[in-house]
mmCIF file of C-alpha atoms and ligand atoms in Angstrom:
data_model
loop_
_atom_site.group_PDB
_atom_site.id
_atom_site.type_symbol
_atom_site.label_atom_id
_atom_site.label_comp_id
_atom_site.label_asym_id
_atom_site.label_seq_id
_atom_site.Cartn_x
_atom_site.Cartn_y
_atom_site.Cartn_z
ATOM 1 C CA MET A 1 0.000 0.000 0.000
ATOM 2 C CA SER A 2 1.391 3.366 -0.984
ATOM 3 C CA THR A 3 1.131 6.700 0.801
ATOM 4 C CA ILE A 4 -1.021 9.461 -0.692
ATOM 5 C CA LEU A 5 -0.380 13.166 -0.089
ATOM 6 C CA ILE A 6 -3.533 15.277 -0.379
ATOM 7 C CA THR A 7 -3.485 19.069 -0.177
ATOM 8 C CA GLY A 8 -6.562 20.837 1.186
ATOM 9 C CA ALA A 9 -7.788 17.835 3.171
ATOM 10 C CA THR A 10 -9.667 19.814 5.846
ATOM 11 C CA SER A 11 -12.956 19.906 3.919
ATOM 12 C CA GLY A 12 -14.799 19.129 0.690
ATOM 13 C CA PHE A 13 -13.065 17.048 -1.960
ATOM 14 C CA GLY A 14 -9.765 16.703 -0.088
ATOM 15 C CA LYS A 15 -11.417 15.340 3.032
ATOM 16 C CA ALA A 16 -13.569 12.923 1.011
ATOM 17 C CA ILE A 17 -10.502 11.766 -0.938
ATOM 18 C CA ALA A 18 -8.687 11.134 2.364
ATOM 19 C CA TYR A 19 -11.549 8.972 3.662
ATOM 20 C CA LYS A 20 -11.761 7.031 0.385
ATOM 21 C CA PHE A 21 -8.040 6.190 0.266
ATOM 22 C CA GLY A 22 -8.016 5.590 4.029
ATOM 23 C CA SER A 23 -10.914 3.148 3.743
ATOM 24 C CA GLU A 24 -8.883 1.256 1.139
ATOM 25 C CA GLY A 25 -5.981 0.920 3.586
ATOM 26 C CA HIS A 26 -3.632 3.602 2.248
ATOM 27 C CA ASP A 27 -1.482 5.676 4.570
ATOM 28 C CA LEU A 28 -1.993 9.407 4.193
ATOM 29 C CA ILE A 29 -0.312 12.776 4.418
ATOM 30 C CA LEU A 30 -2.918 15.491 4.820
ATOM 31 C CA THR A 31 -2.377 19.220 4.486
ATOM 32 C CA GLY A 32 -4.324 22.395 5.169
ATOM 33 C CA ARG A 33 -4.242 25.625 7.150
ATOM 34 C CA ARG A 34 -6.844 24.735 9.783
ATOM 35 C CA SER A 35 -4.825 22.684 12.263
ATOM 36 C CA ASP A 36 -7.821 21.857 14.507
ATOM 37 C CA ARG A 37 -9.607 20.223 11.590
ATOM 38 C CA LEU A 38 -6.479 18.383 10.500
ATOM 39 C CA ALA A 39 -6.013 16.946 13.995
ATOM 40 C CA GLU A 40 -9.666 15.850 14.188
ATOM 41 C CA ILE A 41 -9.601 14.186 10.757
ATOM 42 C CA GLU A 42 -6.234 12.527 11.448
ATOM 43 C CA GLU A 43 -7.483 11.005 14.679
ATOM 44 C CA ASP A 44 -10.731 9.772 13.135
ATOM 45 C CA LEU A 45 -9.003 8.198 10.128
ATOM 46 C CA LYS A 46 -6.468 6.424 12.322
ATOM 47 C CA GLU A 47 -9.197 5.050 14.547
ATOM 48 C CA GLN A 48 -11.557 3.989 11.742
ATOM 49 C CA PHE A 49 -9.070 2.485 9.329
ATOM 50 C CA LYS A 50 -5.965 1.671 11.428
ATOM 51 C CA ILE A 51 -3.732 3.507 8.965
ATOM 52 C CA GLU A 52 -0.805 5.915 9.397
ATOM 53 C CA VAL A 53 -1.741 9.570 8.970
ATOM 54 C CA LEU A 54 0.642 12.511 9.040
ATOM 55 C CA SER A 55 -0.789 16.038 9.140
ATOM 56 C CA LEU A 56 1.146 18.982 7.756
ATOM 57 C CA ASN A 57 -0.167 22.393 8.623
ATOM 58 C CA PHE A 58 0.878 25.003 6.059
ATOM 59 C CA ASP A 59 -0.332 27.577 3.567
ATOM 60 C CA VAL A 60 0.392 26.501 -0.017
ATOM 61 C CA ARG A 61 0.955 30.157 -0.957
ATOM 62 C CA ASP A 62 4.096 30.367 1.147
ATOM 63 C CA GLN A 63 6.901 28.707 -0.793
ATOM 64 C CA LYS A 64 9.289 28.554 2.184
ATOM 65 C CA GLU A 65 6.582 27.002 4.385
ATOM 66 C CA VAL A 66 5.817 24.432 1.694
ATOM 67 C CA GLU A 67 9.498 23.535 1.384
ATOM 68 C CA LYS A 68 9.911 23.249 5.155
ATOM 69 C CA ALA A 69 6.790 21.145 5.611
ATOM 70 C CA ILE A 70 7.639 18.631 2.885
ATOM 71 C CA ASP A 71 11.220 18.492 4.109
ATOM 72 C CA SER A 72 9.980 17.620 7.590
ATOM 73 C CA ILE A 73 8.380 14.358 6.413
ATOM 74 C CA PRO A 74 10.401 11.508 7.949
ATOM 75 C CA SER A 75 12.419 9.641 5.293
ATOM 76 C CA GLU A 76 10.696 6.292 5.977
ATOM 77 C CA ILE A 77 7.355 7.940 5.130
ATOM 78 C CA LYS A 78 8.769 9.927 2.203
ATOM 79 C CA LYS A 79 9.911 6.800 0.439
ATOM 80 C CA GLU A 80 6.372 5.393 0.404
ATOM 81 C CA ILE A 81 4.735 8.414 -1.307
ATOM 82 C CA LYS A 82 3.424 7.484 -4.758
ATOM 83 C CA VAL A 83 0.485 9.840 -5.283
ATOM 84 C CA LEU A 84 0.159 13.600 -4.922
ATOM 85 C CA VAL A 85 -3.363 15.039 -5.103
ATOM 86 C CA ASN A 86 -3.115 18.780 -5.769
ATOM 87 C CA ASN A 87 -6.535 19.745 -4.466
ATOM 88 C CA ALA A 88 -6.107 22.873 -2.284
ATOM 89 C CA GLY A 89 -7.803 25.759 -4.016
ATOM 90 C CA LEU A 90 -10.557 28.314 -3.911
ATOM 91 C CA ALA A 91 -12.619 30.927 -5.646
ATOM 92 C CA VAL A 92 -12.957 34.333 -4.012
ATOM 93 C CA GLY A 93 -15.640 36.726 -5.220
ATOM 94 C CA ARG A 94 -17.968 36.655 -8.204
ATOM 95 C CA ASP A 95 -17.485 40.087 -9.748
ATOM 96 C CA THR A 96 -17.179 41.091 -13.377
ATOM 97 C CA ILE A 97 -13.588 41.920 -14.299
ATOM 98 C CA ASP A 98 -14.174 45.714 -14.185
ATOM 99 C CA LYS A 99 -15.272 45.410 -10.552
ATOM 100 C CA GLY A 100 -12.618 42.886 -9.558
ATOM 101 C CA ILE A 101 -10.832 43.113 -6.215
ATOM 102 C CA VAL A 102 -7.062 42.765 -6.419
ATOM 103 C CA ASP A 103 -6.791 40.866 -3.128
ATOM 104 C CA ASP A 104 -9.323 38.279 -4.408
ATOM 105 C CA TRP A 105 -7.324 37.891 -7.627
ATOM 106 C CA ASP A 106 -4.091 37.429 -5.690
ATOM 107 C CA ARG A 107 -5.597 34.827 -3.372
ATOM 108 C CA MET A 108 -6.865 32.748 -6.293
ATOM 109 C CA ILE A 109 -3.727 32.950 -8.392
ATOM 110 C CA ASP A 110 -1.406 32.435 -5.419
ATOM 111 C CA THR A 111 -3.350 29.404 -4.172
ATOM 112 C CA ASN A 112 -4.627 27.676 -7.299
ATOM 113 C CA VAL A 113 -1.615 28.217 -9.535
ATOM 114 C CA LYS A 114 1.479 29.127 -7.512
ATOM 115 C CA GLY A 115 0.551 26.928 -4.540
ATOM 116 C CA LEU A 116 0.059 23.944 -6.827
ATOM 117 C CA LEU A 117 3.453 24.621 -8.388
ATOM 118 C CA TYR A 118 5.229 24.999 -5.021
ATOM 119 C CA VAL A 119 3.851 21.699 -3.715
ATOM 120 C CA SER A 120 4.584 19.905 -6.981
ATOM 121 C CA LYS A 121 8.160 21.217 -7.019
ATOM 122 C CA GLU A 122 8.813 19.587 -3.639
ATOM 123 C CA LEU A 123 7.053 16.342 -4.460
ATOM 124 C CA ILE A 124 8.378 15.660 -7.968
ATOM 125 C CA PRO A 125 11.893 14.643 -6.793
ATOM 126 C CA ILE A 126 10.296 12.290 -4.244
ATOM 127 C CA LEU A 127 8.000 10.740 -6.870
ATOM 128 C CA LYS A 128 10.955 10.372 -9.271
ATOM 129 C CA GLU A 129 12.990 8.622 -6.601
ATOM 130 C CA ASN A 130 10.184 6.306 -5.480
ATOM 131 C CA GLY A 131 9.004 5.276 -8.978
ATOM 132 C CA ASP A 132 5.401 4.655 -10.124
ATOM 133 C CA GLY A 133 4.482 8.242 -9.238
ATOM 134 C CA HIS A 134 1.164 9.892 -9.982
ATOM 135 C CA ILE A 135 0.118 13.539 -9.786
ATOM 136 C CA ILE A 136 -3.610 14.212 -9.753
ATOM 137 C CA ASN A 137 -4.537 17.851 -10.257
ATOM 138 C CA ILE A 138 -8.005 19.046 -9.298
ATOM 139 C CA ALA A 139 -8.935 21.529 -12.020
ATOM 140 C CA SER A 140 -12.543 22.465 -12.857
ATOM 141 C CA THR A 141 -15.116 22.866 -15.607
ATOM 142 C CA ALA A 142 -14.197 26.533 -15.021
ATOM 143 C CA GLY A 143 -10.856 25.562 -16.585
ATOM 144 C CA LYS A 144 -12.621 24.347 -19.721
ATOM 145 C CA GLU A 145 -15.013 27.275 -20.339
ATOM 146 C CA SER A 146 -14.920 30.757 -18.788
ATOM 147 C CA TYR A 147 -18.280 31.948 -17.488
ATOM 148 C CA LEU A 148 -19.720 35.350 -16.575
ATOM 149 C CA SER A 149 -17.978 36.862 -13.514
ATOM 150 C CA GLY A 150 -15.722 33.825 -13.232
ATOM 151 C CA ASN A 151 -12.751 35.617 -14.864
ATOM 152 C CA VAL A 152 -9.735 35.091 -12.564
ATOM 153 C CA TYR A 153 -10.997 31.841 -11.026
ATOM 154 C CA CYS A 154 -11.588 30.482 -14.547
ATOM 155 C CA ALA A 155 -8.137 31.695 -15.611
ATOM 156 C CA SER A 156 -6.510 29.983 -12.631
ATOM 157 C CA LYS A 157 -8.227 26.698 -13.495
ATOM 158 C CA HIS A 158 -7.302 27.046 -17.173
ATOM 159 C CA ALA A 159 -3.746 27.336 -15.854
ATOM 160 C CA VAL A 160 -4.154 24.113 -13.863
ATOM 161 C CA ASP A 161 -5.471 22.389 -16.998
ATOM 162 C CA SER A 162 -2.456 23.619 -18.936
ATOM 163 C CA LEU A 163 0.002 22.673 -16.180
ATOM 164 C CA SER A 164 -1.431 19.151 -16.136
ATOM 165 C CA LYS A 165 -0.665 18.866 -19.859
ATOM 166 C CA SER A 166 2.845 20.272 -19.393
ATOM 167 C CA MET A 167 3.619 18.081 -16.385
ATOM 168 C CA ARG A 168 2.517 14.991 -18.336
ATOM 169 C CA ILE A 169 4.977 15.846 -21.106
ATOM 170 C CA ASP A 170 7.905 16.887 -18.894
ATOM 171 C CA LEU A 171 7.573 13.944 -16.518
ATOM 172 C CA LEU A 172 7.277 11.253 -19.224
ATOM 173 C CA PRO A 173 10.913 10.119 -18.777
ATOM 174 C CA PHE A 174 10.226 9.364 -15.110
ATOM 175 C CA GLY A 175 7.072 7.317 -15.625
ATOM 176 C CA ILE A 176 5.053 9.766 -13.547
ATOM 177 C CA LYS A 177 1.376 9.762 -14.498
ATOM 178 C CA VAL A 178 -0.488 13.062 -14.518
ATOM 179 C CA THR A 179 -4.274 13.136 -14.328
ATOM 180 C CA ASN A 180 -6.356 16.292 -14.637
ATOM 181 C CA ILE A 181 -9.759 16.077 -12.978
ATOM 182 C CA ALA A 182 -12.290 18.781 -13.852
ATOM 183 C CA PRO A 183 -15.418 18.714 -11.694
ATOM 184 C CA GLY A 184 -18.487 20.860 -12.172
ATOM 185 C CA LEU A 185 -20.759 22.210 -9.427
ATOM 186 C CA ALA A 186 -20.202 20.339 -6.172
ATOM 187 C CA GLU A 187 -21.591 21.194 -2.754
ATOM 188 C CA THR A 188 -18.619 21.684 -0.429
ATOM 189 C CA GLU A 189 -17.394 24.782 1.403
ATOM 190 C CA PHE A 190 -16.401 26.173 -2.002
ATOM 191 C CA SER A 191 -19.277 28.678 -2.364
ATOM 192 C CA LEU A 192 -19.148 29.682 1.302
ATOM 193 C CA VAL A 193 -15.510 30.677 0.722
ATOM 194 C CA ARG A 194 -16.303 32.292 -2.627
ATOM 195 C CA PHE A 195 -19.059 34.426 -1.060
ATOM 196 C CA LYS A 196 -16.893 35.259 1.960
ATOM 197 C CA GLY A 197 -19.006 33.497 4.578
ATOM 198 C CA ASP A 198 -22.460 34.384 3.199
ATOM 199 C CA GLN A 199 -24.199 31.032 3.822
ATOM 200 C CA GLU A 200 -27.489 32.081 2.190
ATOM 201 C CA LYS A 201 -25.764 33.061 -1.042
ATOM 202 C CA ALA A 202 -23.709 29.855 -0.956
ATOM 203 C CA ASP A 203 -26.761 27.639 -0.421
ATOM 204 C CA LYS A 204 -28.572 29.270 -3.374
ATOM 205 C CA VAL A 205 -25.909 27.992 -5.775
ATOM 206 C CA TYR A 206 -27.010 24.397 -5.148
ATOM 207 C CA GLN A 207 -30.789 24.893 -5.002
ATOM 208 C CA GLY A 208 -33.095 23.261 -7.557
ATOM 209 C CA PHE A 209 -30.817 20.410 -8.661
ATOM 210 C CA GLU A 210 -28.662 17.679 -7.173
ATOM 211 C CA PRO A 211 -25.020 18.788 -7.253
ATOM 212 C CA LEU A 212 -21.936 16.595 -7.019
ATOM 213 C CA ARG A 213 -20.637 15.686 -3.570
ATOM 214 C CA GLY A 214 -17.094 15.304 -2.328
ATOM 215 C CA GLU A 215 -17.566 11.537 -2.284
ATOM 216 C CA ASP A 216 -18.293 11.510 -6.040
ATOM 217 C CA ILE A 217 -14.955 13.154 -6.738
ATOM 218 C CA ALA A 218 -13.171 10.870 -4.282
ATOM 219 C CA GLU A 219 -14.443 7.797 -6.180
ATOM 220 C CA VAL A 220 -13.080 9.189 -9.448
ATOM 221 C CA VAL A 221 -9.713 10.138 -7.932
ATOM 222 C CA PHE A 222 -9.407 6.666 -6.425
ATOM 223 C CA TYR A 223 -10.299 5.018 -9.747
ATOM 224 C CA ALA A 224 -7.729 7.163 -11.589
ATOM 225 C CA ALA A 225 -5.071 6.187 -9.055
ATOM 226 C CA SER A 226 -5.936 2.497 -9.363
ATOM 227 C CA THR A 227 -5.410 1.909 -13.095
ATOM 228 C CA PRO A 228 -2.631 -0.490 -14.164
ATOM 229 C CA LYS A 229 0.949 0.849 -14.368
ATOM 230 C CA HIS A 230 0.759 1.239 -18.180
ATOM 231 C CA VAL A 231 -2.550 3.163 -18.147
ATOM 232 C CA CYS A 232 -2.864 6.884 -17.443
ATOM 233 C CA LEU A 233 -6.204 8.686 -17.378
ATOM 234 C CA ASN A 234 -5.228 12.091 -18.733
ATOM 235 C CA ASP A 235 -8.275 14.286 -18.322
ATOM 236 C CA ILE A 236 -11.610 13.623 -16.665
ATOM 237 C CA VAL A 237 -14.554 16.039 -16.739
ATOM 238 C CA ILE A 238 -17.228 15.171 -14.199
ATOM 239 C CA THR A 239 -20.498 17.035 -13.694
ATOM 240 C CA CYS A 240 -23.744 16.203 -11.945
ATOM 241 C CA THR A 241 -26.451 14.909 -14.280
ATOM 242 C CA ALA A 242 -28.222 18.292 -14.225
ATOM 243 C CA GLN A 243 -25.145 20.081 -15.614
ATOM 244 C CA ALA A 244 -23.763 19.842 -19.163
ATOM 245 C CA ASN A 245 -20.896 22.324 -18.847
ATOM 246 C CA SER A 246 -20.173 25.765 -17.337
ATOM 247 C CA PHE A 247 -23.145 27.262 -19.215
ATOM 248 C CA TYR A 248 -25.948 24.721 -19.115
ATOM 249 C CA LEU A 249 -27.549 23.740 -15.830
ATOM 250 C CA HIS A 250 -31.055 22.283 -15.711
ATOM 251 C CA LYS A 251 -32.878 23.415 -12.560
HETATM 252 P P1 NDP B 1 -13.465 23.505 0.090
HETATM 253 O O1 NDP B 1 -13.500 24.953 0.396
HETATM 254 O O2 NDP B 1 -14.441 22.620 0.784
HETATM 255 O O3 NDP B 1 -11.996 22.930 0.332
HETATM 256 C C1 NDP B 1 -10.845 23.650 -0.059
HETATM 257 C C2 NDP B 1 -9.624 23.068 0.617
HETATM 258 O O4 NDP B 1 -8.475 23.789 0.159
HETATM 259 C C3 NDP B 1 -9.678 23.195 2.130
HETATM 260 O O5 NDP B 1 -9.206 22.003 2.716
HETATM 261 C C4 NDP B 1 -8.724 24.342 2.417
HETATM 262 O O6 NDP B 1 -8.070 24.114 3.671
HETATM 263 C C5 NDP B 1 -7.708 24.197 1.277
HETATM 264 N N1 NDP B 1 -7.008 25.465 1.022
HETATM 265 C C6 NDP B 1 -7.536 26.597 0.510
HETATM 266 N N2 NDP B 1 -6.601 27.560 0.472
HETATM 267 C C7 NDP B 1 -5.456 27.017 0.982
HETATM 268 C C8 NDP B 1 -4.154 27.512 1.221
HETATM 269 N N3 NDP B 1 -3.809 28.769 0.921
HETATM 270 N N4 NDP B 1 -3.227 26.689 1.762
HETATM 271 C C9 NDP B 1 -3.564 25.421 2.065
HETATM 272 N N5 NDP B 1 -4.767 24.872 1.853
HETATM 273 C C10 NDP B 1 -5.714 25.679 1.328
HETATM 274 O O7 NDP B 1 -13.680 23.409 -1.493
HETATM 275 P P2 NDP B 1 -13.637 22.147 -2.490
HETATM 276 O O8 NDP B 1 -13.405 20.896 -1.784
HETATM 277 O O9 NDP B 1 -14.823 22.275 -3.357
HETATM 278 O O10 NDP B 1 -12.379 22.544 -3.369
HETATM 279 C C11 NDP B 1 -11.269 21.698 -3.590
HETATM 280 C C12 NDP B 1 -10.716 21.964 -4.970
HETATM 281 O O11 NDP B 1 -11.692 21.624 -5.943
HETATM 282 C C13 NDP B 1 -10.357 23.417 -5.243
HETATM 283 O O12 NDP B 1 -9.161 23.441 -5.989
HETATM 284 C C14 NDP B 1 -11.528 23.934 -6.076
HETATM 285 O O13 NDP B 1 -11.156 24.987 -6.902
HETATM 286 C C15 NDP B 1 -11.859 22.681 -6.865
HETATM 287 N N6 NDP B 1 -13.176 22.583 -7.449
HETATM 288 C C16 NDP B 1 -14.306 22.740 -6.684
HETATM 289 C C17 NDP B 1 -15.551 22.583 -7.258
HETATM 290 C C18 NDP B 1 -16.814 22.796 -6.494
HETATM 291 O O14 NDP B 1 -17.858 23.105 -7.121
HETATM 292 N N7 NDP B 1 -16.833 22.619 -5.191
HETATM 293 C C19 NDP B 1 -15.693 22.199 -8.667
HETATM 294 C C20 NDP B 1 -14.439 22.088 -9.366
HETATM 295 C C21 NDP B 1 -13.241 22.253 -8.765
HETATM 296 P P3 NDP B 1 -7.777 25.242 4.774
HETATM 297 O O15 NDP B 1 -8.834 26.288 4.638
HETATM 298 O O16 NDP B 1 -7.821 24.489 6.063
HETATM 299 O O17 NDP B 1 -6.414 25.717 4.441
HETATM 300 C C1 8X3 B 2 -16.037 25.116 -9.269
HETATM 301 C C2 8X3 B 2 -17.154 24.918 -10.234
HETATM 302 O O1 8X3 B 2 -18.723 26.181 -11.817
HETATM 303 O O2 8X3 B 2 -18.486 27.025 -9.557
HETATM 304 O O3 8X3 B 2 -14.805 25.004 -9.891
HETATM 305 O O4 8X3 B 2 -16.701 27.285 -11.160
HETATM 306 S S1 8X3 B 2 -17.781 26.406 -10.720
#
């Protein structure tokens, strides 16, 4: 059983992915900024599944912190890491570009693009060394089509889509698989974060249809990580049945 490192494991997709891999007996390295949540999830996973769980509490936007955290992983754990799930990310705000807030833009670009790069930079040498590595990037349907007032979030996810393609090419000589997963609307804390804590606004996003859940994404991530050594799922778009793409949602 290999060890899986999941960024943004304190809620939503990341948490669901942790429980899925944990239930299948994999050891885990979980990351996030909310240390109380990390500790709670770590304890529960250990108790339920009798697996090893290491929590790393850092902000993916801080390159030095990322470096320090990954460096702190004990070597006996490091050598078991085969899968990196780059999941940490967020949308902040839903303004048209002319009304955009610079701090929102920075948070999205720094987290979704630069954070993903910083974590990957630290993990790639480990995956190279260990062999049979796999990077799974959580992109979005927002990275396939830009929608009204999605501007910088959509751009950041287009960047993830593009980085997945580039990583797959650059890492070919090392046998590292790269899978891009692009989910559509899913009910997590995503909209609560996007609307800066406005629960009513967040809830409205998912009214009138059945959105995806974290568990749906976890199943897909697990499937992608379970294909034979010679098979790489490159790009997976997953929406709820009520959604066709960024533009068409049947309520
Ligand atoms: P959540 O808000 O539920 O989870 C986001 C996770 O990312 C949290 O664990 C959060 O942890 C972590 N995170 C955010 N910023 C940072 C940071 N600076 N440093 C470290 N960790 C961070 O949302 P989702 O589960 O929905 O989102 C997960 C990913 O899926 C994101 O990349 C999102 O863009 C993408 N996505 C979401 C969709 C949706 O509709 N929900 C659809 C398509 C893609 P903490 O706050 O503790 O740091
Ligand atoms: C999240 C899905 O459509 O809200 O990436 O941008 S969407």
